[in-house]
mmCIF file of C-alpha atoms in Angstrom:
data_model
loop_
_atom_site.group_PDB
_atom_site.id
_atom_site.type_symbol
_atom_site.label_atom_id
_atom_site.label_comp_id
_atom_site.label_asym_id
_atom_site.label_seq_id
_atom_site.Cartn_x
_atom_site.Cartn_y
_atom_site.Cartn_z
ATOM 1 C CA UNK A 1 -1.626 -26.720 -25.913
ATOM 2 C CA UNK A 2 -0.057 -28.287 -22.885
ATOM 3 C CA UNK A 3 -0.839 -28.837 -18.941
ATOM 4 C CA UNK A 4 0.419 -25.871 -17.119
ATOM 5 C CA UNK A 5 2.065 -26.495 -13.578
ATOM 6 C CA UNK A 6 -0.376 -24.273 -12.494
ATOM 7 C CA UNK A 7 -3.526 -26.521 -13.842
ATOM 8 C CA UNK A 8 -2.010 -29.597 -12.648
ATOM 9 C CA UNK A 9 -1.904 -28.123 -8.927
ATOM 10 C CA UNK A 10 -5.560 -27.300 -9.348
ATOM 11 C CA UNK A 11 -6.535 -30.739 -10.834
ATOM 12 C CA UNK A 12 -4.803 -32.440 -7.980
ATOM 13 C CA UNK A 13 -6.846 -30.075 -5.196
ATOM 14 C CA UNK A 14 -9.993 -31.067 -7.474
ATOM 15 C CA UNK A 15 -9.219 -34.949 -7.031
ATOM 16 C CA UNK A 16 -8.716 -34.592 -3.362
ATOM 17 C CA UNK A 17 -12.015 -32.812 -3.192
ATOM 18 C CA UNK A 18 -13.811 -35.910 -4.897
ATOM 19 C CA UNK A 19 -14.157 -34.755 -8.490
ATOM 20 C CA UNK A 20 -13.238 -37.495 -11.001
ATOM 21 C CA UNK A 21 -10.605 -37.173 -13.833
ATOM 22 C CA UNK A 22 -13.630 -37.612 -16.018
ATOM 23 C CA UNK A 23 -15.559 -34.917 -14.587
ATOM 24 C CA UNK A 24 -12.379 -32.663 -14.604
ATOM 25 C CA UNK A 25 -11.836 -33.403 -18.340
ATOM 26 C CA UNK A 26 -15.583 -32.916 -19.645
ATOM 27 C CA UNK A 27 -15.706 -29.618 -17.606
ATOM 28 C CA UNK A 28 -12.216 -28.472 -19.268
ATOM 29 C CA UNK A 29 -13.311 -29.999 -22.787
ATOM 30 C CA UNK A 30 -16.727 -27.984 -22.425
ATOM 31 C CA UNK A 31 -15.198 -24.695 -21.855
ATOM 32 C CA UNK A 32 -12.801 -25.023 -24.434
ATOM 33 C CA UNK A 33 -15.464 -26.012 -26.641
ATOM 34 C CA UNK A 34 -12.754 -28.781 -27.820
ATOM 35 C CA UNK A 35 -13.553 -30.786 -31.193
ATOM 36 C CA UNK A 36 -12.232 -34.381 -31.690
ATOM 37 C CA UNK A 37 -8.842 -33.186 -33.084
ATOM 38 C CA UNK A 38 -8.160 -30.864 -30.182
ATOM 39 C CA UNK A 39 -9.459 -33.472 -27.583
ATOM 40 C CA UNK A 40 -6.720 -35.869 -29.216
ATOM 41 C CA UNK A 41 -3.948 -33.502 -28.962
ATOM 42 C CA UNK A 42 -4.658 -32.188 -25.454
ATOM 43 C CA UNK A 43 -4.796 -36.094 -24.431
ATOM 44 C CA UNK A 44 -1.295 -36.499 -25.690
ATOM 45 C CA UNK A 45 0.391 -33.429 -24.522
ATOM 46 C CA UNK A 46 -1.542 -33.781 -20.904
ATOM 47 C CA UNK A 47 -0.155 -37.389 -20.561
ATOM 48 C CA UNK A 48 3.280 -36.146 -21.257
ATOM 49 C CA UNK A 49 3.540 -33.218 -19.342
ATOM 50 C CA UNK A 50 1.834 -34.655 -16.506
ATOM 51 C CA UNK A 51 4.531 -37.099 -16.230
ATOM 52 C CA UNK A 52 7.271 -34.440 -16.776
ATOM 53 C CA UNK A 53 5.827 -32.323 -14.120
ATOM 54 C CA UNK A 54 5.675 -35.201 -11.585
ATOM 55 C CA UNK A 55 9.061 -35.799 -12.028
ATOM 56 C CA UNK A 56 10.172 -32.136 -11.480
ATOM 57 C CA UNK A 57 7.786 -32.170 -8.143
ATOM 58 C CA UNK A 58 9.512 -35.023 -7.139
ATOM 59 C CA UNK A 59 13.043 -33.726 -7.666
ATOM 60 C CA UNK A 60 12.134 -30.217 -6.112
ATOM 61 C CA UNK A 61 11.026 -32.284 -3.156
ATOM 62 C CA UNK A 62 14.039 -34.442 -2.688
ATOM 63 C CA UNK A 63 16.340 -31.270 -3.129
ATOM 64 C CA UNK A 64 14.546 -29.241 -0.883
ATOM 65 C CA UNK A 65 14.491 -31.963 1.920
ATOM 66 C CA UNK A 66 18.185 -32.484 1.455
ATOM 67 C CA UNK A 67 18.986 -28.585 1.733
ATOM 68 C CA UNK A 68 17.022 -28.475 4.773
ATOM 69 C CA UNK A 69 14.570 -25.823 3.281
ATOM 70 C CA UNK A 70 11.084 -25.339 4.342
ATOM 71 C CA UNK A 71 8.518 -26.135 1.457
ATOM 72 C CA UNK A 72 5.707 -23.782 1.052
ATOM 73 C CA UNK A 73 2.955 -24.269 -1.478
ATOM 74 C CA UNK A 74 1.349 -21.418 -3.317
ATOM 75 C CA UNK A 75 -2.281 -21.418 -4.657
ATOM 76 C CA UNK A 76 -2.359 -18.210 -6.837
ATOM 77 C CA UNK A 77 -0.502 -15.796 -4.736
ATOM 78 C CA UNK A 78 -1.747 -17.167 -1.467
ATOM 79 C CA UNK A 79 0.946 -18.454 0.662
ATOM 80 C CA UNK A 80 -0.349 -21.652 1.936
ATOM 81 C CA UNK A 81 1.813 -23.688 4.328
ATOM 82 C CA UNK A 82 2.515 -27.475 3.366
ATOM 83 C CA UNK A 83 5.780 -27.756 5.568
ATOM 84 C CA UNK A 84 5.749 -31.227 6.537
ATOM 85 C CA UNK A 85 9.159 -31.749 5.634
ATOM 86 C CA UNK A 86 10.336 -28.936 7.837
ATOM 87 C CA UNK A 87 8.526 -30.661 10.884
ATOM 88 C CA UNK A 88 9.905 -34.349 9.730
ATOM 89 C CA UNK A 89 13.774 -32.798 10.160
ATOM 90 C CA UNK A 90 13.213 -31.714 13.675
ATOM 91 C CA UNK A 91 11.561 -35.267 14.603
ATOM 92 C CA UNK A 92 8.136 -34.380 14.504
ATOM 93 C CA UNK A 93 5.280 -36.137 12.457
ATOM 94 C CA UNK A 94 2.282 -34.168 11.491
ATOM 95 C CA UNK A 95 0.906 -37.177 9.909
ATOM 96 C CA UNK A 96 -0.810 -37.228 6.615
ATOM 97 C CA UNK A 97 -3.399 -34.118 6.530
ATOM 98 C CA UNK A 98 -6.571 -34.038 5.281
ATOM 99 C CA UNK A 99 -6.580 -30.987 3.214
ATOM 100 C CA UNK A 100 -10.457 -30.334 3.255
ATOM 101 C CA UNK A 101 -10.539 -31.380 6.968
ATOM 102 C CA UNK A 102 -7.799 -28.710 8.005
ATOM 103 C CA UNK A 103 -9.373 -26.151 5.809
ATOM 104 C CA UNK A 104 -12.673 -26.692 7.410
ATOM 105 C CA UNK A 105 -11.024 -26.377 10.872
ATOM 106 C CA UNK A 106 -8.930 -23.232 9.864
ATOM 107 C CA UNK A 107 -12.237 -21.616 8.603
ATOM 108 C CA UNK A 108 -13.749 -22.308 12.054
ATOM 109 C CA UNK A 109 -11.060 -20.603 13.833
ATOM 110 C CA UNK A 110 -11.224 -17.667 11.517
ATOM 111 C CA UNK A 111 -14.944 -16.927 12.190
ATOM 112 C CA UNK A 112 -15.305 -18.208 15.931
ATOM 113 C CA UNK A 113 -17.220 -21.167 15.240
ATOM 114 C CA UNK A 114 -19.514 -20.273 12.576
ATOM 115 C CA UNK A 115 -18.964 -20.947 9.014
ATOM 116 C CA UNK A 116 -20.012 -18.130 7.483
ATOM 117 C CA UNK A 117 -18.418 -14.456 6.702
ATOM 118 C CA UNK A 118 -14.752 -16.500 6.538
ATOM 119 C CA UNK A 119 -13.196 -12.872 5.332
ATOM 120 C CA UNK A 120 -14.762 -11.544 8.199
ATOM 121 C CA UNK A 121 -15.734 -8.632 6.496
ATOM 122 C CA UNK A 122 -17.636 -5.758 8.105
ATOM 123 C CA UNK A 123 -18.687 -3.673 4.974
ATOM 124 C CA UNK A 124 -21.670 -1.773 4.909
ATOM 125 C CA UNK A 125 -21.706 0.972 7.741
ATOM 126 C CA UNK A 126 -25.567 1.171 7.403
ATOM 127 C CA UNK A 127 -27.622 -1.946 8.070
ATOM 128 C CA UNK A 128 -31.187 -0.241 7.866
ATOM 129 C CA UNK A 129 -33.925 -0.450 5.299
ATOM 130 C CA UNK A 130 -33.031 -3.635 4.091
ATOM 131 C CA UNK A 131 -29.276 -3.388 3.488
ATOM 132 C CA UNK A 132 -28.540 -6.143 6.187
ATOM 133 C CA UNK A 133 -29.709 -8.631 2.749
ATOM 134 C CA UNK A 134 -27.001 -7.100 0.800
ATOM 135 C CA UNK A 135 -24.470 -7.412 3.677
ATOM 136 C CA UNK A 136 -25.354 -10.977 4.157
ATOM 137 C CA UNK A 137 -24.996 -11.484 0.084
ATOM 138 C CA UNK A 138 -21.587 -9.699 0.032
ATOM 139 C CA UNK A 139 -20.308 -11.786 2.849
ATOM 140 C CA UNK A 140 -21.557 -15.064 0.884
ATOM 141 C CA UNK A 141 -19.876 -13.846 -2.155
ATOM 142 C CA UNK A 142 -16.465 -13.324 -0.231
ATOM 143 C CA UNK A 143 -16.885 -16.809 1.395
ATOM 144 C CA UNK A 144 -17.180 -18.551 -2.192
ATOM 145 C CA UNK A 145 -14.211 -16.858 -3.265
ATOM 146 C CA UNK A 146 -12.455 -17.745 -0.279
ATOM 147 C CA UNK A 147 -13.251 -21.206 -0.645
ATOM 148 C CA UNK A 148 -12.213 -21.490 -4.250
ATOM 149 C CA UNK A 149 -8.668 -20.238 -3.533
ATOM 150 C CA UNK A 150 -8.379 -21.822 -0.333
ATOM 151 C CA UNK A 151 -9.159 -25.525 -2.032
ATOM 152 C CA UNK A 152 -6.787 -24.693 -4.699
ATOM 153 C CA UNK A 153 -9.087 -25.239 -7.507
ATOM 154 C CA UNK A 154 -9.002 -21.406 -8.455
ATOM 155 C CA UNK A 155 -6.383 -18.750 -8.932
ATOM 156 C CA UNK A 156 -6.771 -15.696 -6.394
ATOM 157 C CA UNK A 157 -7.206 -13.431 -9.604
ATOM 158 C CA UNK A 158 -9.872 -15.531 -11.013
ATOM 159 C CA UNK A 159 -11.783 -16.034 -7.830
ATOM 160 C CA UNK A 160 -11.959 -12.461 -7.326
ATOM 161 C CA UNK A 161 -12.682 -11.765 -10.784
ATOM 162 C CA UNK A 162 -15.877 -13.965 -10.509
ATOM 163 C CA UNK A 163 -16.769 -12.529 -7.025
ATOM 164 C CA UNK A 164 -16.691 -8.938 -8.527
ATOM 165 C CA UNK A 165 -18.595 -10.132 -11.580
ATOM 166 C CA UNK A 166 -21.204 -11.591 -9.408
ATOM 167 C CA UNK A 167 -21.748 -8.864 -7.157
ATOM 168 C CA UNK A 168 -21.784 -6.349 -9.977
ATOM 169 C CA UNK A 169 -24.392 -8.336 -11.443
ATOM 170 C CA UNK A 170 -26.819 -7.523 -8.298
ATOM 171 C CA UNK A 171 -26.442 -4.046 -8.675
ATOM 172 C CA UNK A 172 -23.465 -3.380 -6.100
ATOM 173 C CA UNK A 173 -20.881 -0.714 -7.338
ATOM 174 C CA UNK A 174 -19.365 0.439 -3.708
ATOM 175 C CA UNK A 175 -18.848 -1.057 -0.095
ATOM 176 C CA UNK A 176 -18.936 1.528 2.885
ATOM 177 C CA UNK A 177 -17.459 0.430 6.261
ATOM 178 C CA UNK A 178 -18.133 1.248 9.524
ATOM 179 C CA UNK A 179 -15.058 3.220 9.938
ATOM 180 C CA UNK A 180 -16.223 5.773 7.274
ATOM 181 C CA UNK A 181 -14.198 4.715 4.507
ATOM 182 C CA UNK A 182 -16.070 3.804 0.929
ATOM 183 C CA UNK A 183 -14.358 1.691 -1.608
ATOM 184 C CA UNK A 184 -14.947 0.862 -4.990
ATOM 185 C CA UNK A 185 -16.368 -2.858 -5.513
ATOM 186 C CA UNK A 186 -13.271 -4.332 -7.153
ATOM 187 C CA UNK A 187 -11.012 -2.624 -4.254
ATOM 188 C CA UNK A 188 -12.937 -4.057 -1.345
ATOM 189 C CA UNK A 189 -13.269 -7.417 -2.915
ATOM 190 C CA UNK A 190 -9.632 -7.657 -3.742
ATOM 191 C CA UNK A 191 -8.405 -6.430 -0.199
ATOM 192 C CA UNK A 192 -10.987 -8.630 1.307
ATOM 193 C CA UNK A 193 -9.971 -11.991 -0.358
ATOM 194 C CA UNK A 194 -6.083 -11.293 -0.171
ATOM 195 C CA UNK A 195 -6.435 -10.501 3.420
ATOM 196 C CA UNK A 196 -8.402 -13.409 4.269
ATOM 197 C CA UNK A 197 -6.300 -16.168 2.332
ATOM 198 C CA UNK A 198 -3.372 -14.777 4.191
ATOM 199 C CA UNK A 199 -5.031 -15.343 7.677
ATOM 200 C CA UNK A 200 -6.256 -18.588 6.981
ATOM 201 C CA UNK A 201 -2.800 -19.345 5.955
ATOM 202 C CA UNK A 202 -1.875 -18.333 9.319
ATOM 203 C CA UNK A 203 -4.649 -20.458 11.220
ATOM 204 C CA UNK A 204 -3.095 -23.423 9.516
ATOM 205 C CA UNK A 205 0.609 -22.624 10.853
ATOM 206 C CA UNK A 206 -1.008 -21.885 14.393
ATOM 207 C CA UNK A 207 -2.671 -25.408 14.008
ATOM 208 C CA UNK A 208 0.448 -27.094 13.457
ATOM 209 C CA UNK A 209 2.423 -25.374 15.868
ATOM 210 C CA UNK A 210 0.022 -26.087 18.546
ATOM 211 C CA UNK A 211 -0.403 -29.662 17.518
ATOM 212 C CA UNK A 212 3.225 -30.347 17.760
ATOM 213 C CA UNK A 213 3.903 -27.963 20.768
ATOM 214 C CA UNK A 214 6.129 -25.346 18.888
ATOM 215 C CA UNK A 215 7.398 -22.828 21.458
ATOM 216 C CA UNK A 216 9.324 -20.760 19.233
ATOM 217 C CA UNK A 217 7.948 -18.950 15.935
ATOM 218 C CA UNK A 218 9.920 -17.178 12.971
ATOM 219 C CA UNK A 219 8.352 -14.352 10.923
ATOM 220 C CA UNK A 220 9.614 -14.114 7.471
ATOM 221 C CA UNK A 221 10.651 -10.982 5.747
ATOM 222 C CA UNK A 222 10.235 -9.508 2.742
ATOM 223 C CA UNK A 223 11.259 -6.274 0.579
ATOM 224 C CA UNK A 224 9.218 -3.132 0.801
ATOM 225 C CA UNK A 225 7.223 -4.008 4.017
ATOM 226 C CA UNK A 226 5.622 -1.046 5.562
ATOM 227 C CA UNK A 227 7.747 0.629 8.365
ATOM 228 C CA UNK A 228 5.361 -0.722 10.959
ATOM 229 C CA UNK A 229 6.045 -4.378 10.107
ATOM 230 C CA UNK A 230 9.692 -3.812 9.186
ATOM 231 C CA UNK A 231 10.795 -3.597 12.577
ATOM 232 C CA UNK A 232 9.592 -7.078 13.637
ATOM 233 C CA UNK A 233 9.996 -9.138 10.630
ATOM 234 C CA UNK A 234 12.924 -11.682 9.811
ATOM 235 C CA UNK A 235 13.070 -12.604 13.643
ATOM 236 C CA UNK A 236 12.081 -15.184 16.075
ATOM 237 C CA UNK A 237 9.550 -14.858 18.974
ATOM 238 C CA UNK A 238 8.258 -16.902 21.630
ATOM 239 C CA UNK A 239 5.297 -18.465 20.991
ATOM 240 C CA UNK A 240 4.426 -20.792 23.975
ATOM 241 C CA UNK A 241 6.313 -20.177 27.350
ATOM 242 C CA UNK A 242 7.857 -17.246 29.039
ATOM 243 C CA UNK A 243 9.391 -14.516 26.809
ATOM 244 C CA UNK A 244 12.882 -13.384 26.944
ATOM 245 C CA UNK A 245 15.285 -10.309 25.729
ATOM 246 C CA UNK A 246 16.360 -12.787 22.776
ATOM 247 C CA UNK A 247 12.729 -14.039 21.943
ATOM 248 C CA UNK A 248 10.073 -11.673 22.678
ATOM 249 C CA UNK A 249 6.701 -12.250 22.882
ATOM 250 C CA UNK A 250 4.996 -13.240 19.438
ATOM 251 C CA UNK A 251 1.686 -11.433 19.761
ATOM 252 C CA UNK A 252 2.890 -8.577 21.752
ATOM 253 C CA UNK A 253 5.868 -7.818 19.180
ATOM 254 C CA UNK A 254 3.905 -8.481 16.019
ATOM 255 C CA UNK A 255 0.400 -7.670 17.030
ATOM 256 C CA UNK A 256 -0.593 -10.806 15.624
ATOM 257 C CA UNK A 257 -4.673 -10.689 15.337
ATOM 258 C CA UNK A 258 -5.338 -7.051 14.915
ATOM 259 C CA UNK A 259 -6.104 -4.819 12.102
ATOM 260 C CA UNK A 260 -2.760 -3.381 11.718
ATOM 261 C CA UNK A 261 -0.545 -6.035 12.937
ATOM 262 C CA UNK A 262 1.070 -9.452 11.486
ATOM 263 C CA UNK A 263 -1.859 -10.896 9.220
ATOM 264 C CA UNK A 264 -3.765 -8.031 9.428
ATOM 265 C CA UNK A 265 -5.366 -6.096 6.503
ATOM 266 C CA UNK A 266 -3.038 -6.321 3.264
ATOM 267 C CA UNK A 267 -0.125 -7.950 5.317
ATOM 268 C CA UNK A 268 1.607 -10.201 3.078
ATOM 269 C CA UNK A 269 3.919 -11.919 5.986
ATOM 270 C CA UNK A 270 3.934 -15.391 7.006
ATOM 271 C CA UNK A 271 5.010 -17.245 10.051
ATOM 272 C CA UNK A 272 6.407 -20.814 11.300
ATOM 273 C CA UNK A 273 7.719 -22.807 13.824
ATOM 274 C CA UNK A 274 11.576 -22.163 14.789
ATOM 275 C CA UNK A 275 13.672 -24.403 16.622
ATOM 276 C CA UNK A 276 16.447 -23.303 18.527
ATOM 277 C CA UNK A 277 20.066 -23.634 16.921
ATOM 278 C CA UNK A 278 18.380 -23.242 13.465
ATOM 279 C CA UNK A 279 19.902 -20.668 11.248
ATOM 280 C CA UNK A 280 17.302 -17.737 11.002
ATOM 281 C CA UNK A 281 17.530 -16.623 7.309
ATOM 282 C CA UNK A 282 19.481 -13.542 6.430
ATOM 283 C CA UNK A 283 17.607 -10.667 4.656
ATOM 284 C CA UNK A 284 18.694 -7.620 3.326
ATOM 285 C CA UNK A 285 16.869 -4.683 2.076
ATOM 286 C CA UNK A 286 17.319 -3.760 -1.635
ATOM 287 C CA UNK A 287 19.321 -0.408 -1.795
ATOM 288 C CA UNK A 288 17.485 2.500 -2.781
ATOM 289 C CA UNK A 289 17.370 3.518 -6.438
ATOM 290 C CA UNK A 290 17.213 6.819 -8.229
ATOM 291 C CA UNK A 291 14.413 7.617 -10.694
ATOM 292 C CA UNK A 292 14.295 10.932 -12.843
ATOM 293 C CA UNK A 293 16.367 12.424 -9.807
ATOM 294 C CA UNK A 294 14.551 11.303 -7.147
ATOM 295 C CA UNK A 295 15.738 8.571 -4.700
ATOM 296 C CA UNK A 296 13.220 5.817 -3.604
ATOM 297 C CA UNK A 297 13.864 3.269 -0.968
ATOM 298 C CA UNK A 298 12.012 0.139 -1.911
ATOM 299 C CA UNK A 299 8.763 0.552 0.172
ATOM 300 C CA UNK A 300 8.598 4.320 -1.261
ATOM 301 C CA UNK A 301 8.873 2.512 -4.837
ATOM 302 C CA UNK A 302 5.632 -0.029 -4.075
ATOM 303 C CA UNK A 303 3.885 2.966 -2.471
ATOM 304 C CA UNK A 304 4.390 5.102 -6.031
ATOM 305 C CA UNK A 305 3.563 2.006 -7.682
ATOM 306 C CA UNK A 306 0.185 1.627 -6.001
ATOM 307 C CA UNK A 307 -0.437 5.288 -6.432
ATOM 308 C CA UNK A 308 -0.155 5.113 -10.177
ATOM 309 C CA UNK A 309 -2.240 2.028 -10.331
ATOM 310 C CA UNK A 310 -5.118 3.759 -8.251
ATOM 311 C CA UNK A 311 -4.717 6.683 -10.741
ATOM 312 C CA UNK A 312 -5.199 4.231 -14.027
ATOM 313 C CA UNK A 313 -8.240 2.614 -12.382
ATOM 314 C CA UNK A 314 -9.787 6.039 -11.926
ATOM 315 C CA UNK A 315 -8.777 7.143 -15.486
ATOM 316 C CA UNK A 316 -9.897 3.923 -16.722
ATOM 317 C CA UNK A 317 -13.546 4.594 -14.895
ATOM 318 C CA UNK A 318 -13.432 8.070 -16.304
ATOM 319 C CA UNK A 319 -13.460 6.568 -19.842
ATOM 320 C CA UNK A 320 -16.267 4.329 -19.080
ATOM 321 C CA UNK A 321 -18.322 7.018 -17.634
ATOM 322 C CA UNK A 322 -17.361 9.223 -20.970
ATOM 323 C CA UNK A 323 -18.488 6.326 -23.126
ATOM 324 C CA UNK A 324 -21.881 5.921 -21.265
ATOM 325 C CA UNK A 325 -22.411 9.394 -21.641
ATOM 326 C CA UNK A 326 -21.349 9.273 -25.561
ATOM 327 C CA UNK A 327 -19.065 11.905 -24.819
ATOM 328 C CA UNK A 328 -15.595 12.377 -26.859
ATOM 329 C CA UNK A 329 -13.039 9.990 -25.032
ATOM 330 C CA UNK A 330 -9.625 10.792 -27.466
ATOM 331 C CA UNK A 331 -7.915 13.041 -25.119
ATOM 332 C CA UNK A 332 -8.619 11.032 -22.173
ATOM 333 C CA UNK A 333 -7.492 7.628 -24.137
ATOM 334 C CA UNK A 334 -4.170 9.181 -24.871
ATOM 335 C CA UNK A 335 -4.102 10.277 -21.294
ATOM 336 C CA UNK A 336 -4.465 6.730 -20.187
ATOM 337 C CA UNK A 337 -1.737 5.806 -22.715
ATOM 338 C CA UNK A 338 0.618 7.798 -21.016
ATOM 339 C CA UNK A 339 -0.184 6.581 -17.594
ATOM 340 C CA UNK A 340 0.257 3.293 -18.614
ATOM 341 C CA UNK A 341 3.610 4.228 -20.386
ATOM 342 C CA UNK A 342 4.876 5.838 -17.504
ATOM 343 C CA UNK A 343 3.814 3.167 -15.101
ATOM 344 C CA UNK A 344 5.856 0.417 -16.632
ATOM 345 C CA UNK A 345 8.811 2.592 -17.298
ATOM 346 C CA UNK A 346 8.623 3.434 -13.574
ATOM 347 C CA UNK A 347 8.329 -0.216 -12.638
ATOM 348 C CA UNK A 348 11.253 -1.171 -14.984
ATOM 349 C CA UNK A 349 13.270 1.390 -13.604
ATOM 350 C CA UNK A 350 13.125 0.361 -9.775
ATOM 351 C CA UNK A 351 13.040 -3.492 -10.981
ATOM 352 C CA UNK A 352 9.901 -4.111 -9.162
ATOM 353 C CA UNK A 353 7.266 -5.848 -11.246
ATOM 354 C CA UNK A 354 4.341 -4.588 -12.560
ATOM 355 C CA UNK A 355 1.223 -5.733 -11.019
ATOM 356 C CA UNK A 356 -1.207 -6.436 -13.936
ATOM 357 C CA UNK A 357 -4.261 -7.417 -11.873
ATOM 358 C CA UNK A 358 -4.005 -4.061 -10.048
ATOM 359 C CA UNK A 359 -4.648 -2.396 -13.270
ATOM 360 C CA UNK A 360 -7.663 -4.169 -14.119
ATOM 361 C CA UNK A 361 -11.342 -2.596 -14.143
ATOM 362 C CA UNK A 362 -14.114 -4.844 -15.021
ATOM 363 C CA UNK A 363 -16.615 -2.792 -16.978
ATOM 364 C CA UNK A 364 -20.108 -2.165 -15.442
ATOM 365 C CA UNK A 365 -18.962 -2.879 -11.869
ATOM 366 C CA UNK A 366 -17.907 0.717 -10.748
ATOM 367 C CA UNK A 367 -19.665 3.464 -9.431
ATOM 368 C CA UNK A 368 -19.272 5.981 -11.883
ATOM 369 C CA UNK A 369 -21.097 8.889 -10.128
ATOM 370 C CA UNK A 370 -18.949 12.157 -10.022
ATOM 371 C CA UNK A 371 -16.660 11.216 -12.420
ATOM 372 C CA UNK A 372 -18.236 13.629 -15.148
ATOM 373 C CA UNK A 373 -18.190 17.313 -14.975
ATOM 374 C CA UNK A 374 -21.480 19.060 -14.583
#
């Protein structure tokens, strides 16, 4: 019964793209199937919370500027740069950006001049016998999901859900890659959209740094980074100019632009312009924890989580296959419940949030071949 902070951000972004408040309000009321009483209640609470949220945003920005923090706005879980105040502190004025224009430029950089296949997906190893059309449809659906997320009008989870549902409705169940790997549809879409969003955020950072002639770049750090990335996270590199022992080359050190490097597949690191003399944020990796007699580093704990999530999704697919075949499901349902209990328990023990979205399987979207014994 109130306008949430996320909804406020989404509404603002829709306004910037040309939607009128009346259009937004009408669509919301239609989705809610609101009667006159509900409309009146929402209107009252919306006004009150808009004023409150506006004040909170204003105070947060002022406090961040005063403390010298960089500002980062997030659309869903996507790290989308909004670091104007950081530039202003160093006497650089990026000017008021046109959000949509900046996005189009970033999209163009992402795809090499052609505004399609924004996620740069190369799904489907066989393009013979008409599957080129399937590939194009797949890429278009991913592009739409990217646009939804990057414009801030949809959460990343909702955009992924819509994309999976759309593609599954056309009969697609798995995505095969040139590398020989085959993924269930939901896994492939989630990986492509999240990676694409992260790469677009990187393109925006590159545009800002090029525009202002930045020489150095800082790569942020986060807990549980894969070992190959942990060696370069939290450090400063040379972006333009001659690398030094103190500031080695950005591209060479991080592998930016490659599948395995910075902003590659499933990489969640971000990077920003750095000015000589600024403090480098200190990062300390969490201490290992022991669960059921076994010690886990933070990275090992996250990998254990991912393995448990994959197993839970597989169990849900098995249940769907059993239901479709009119087979008994009681034992497998109990097994699923036990798996979920262990997953939430492990997540709590290691102090890492359980990832609800990674447990989700949309019925009717999976390839269920091979889940039932002959």
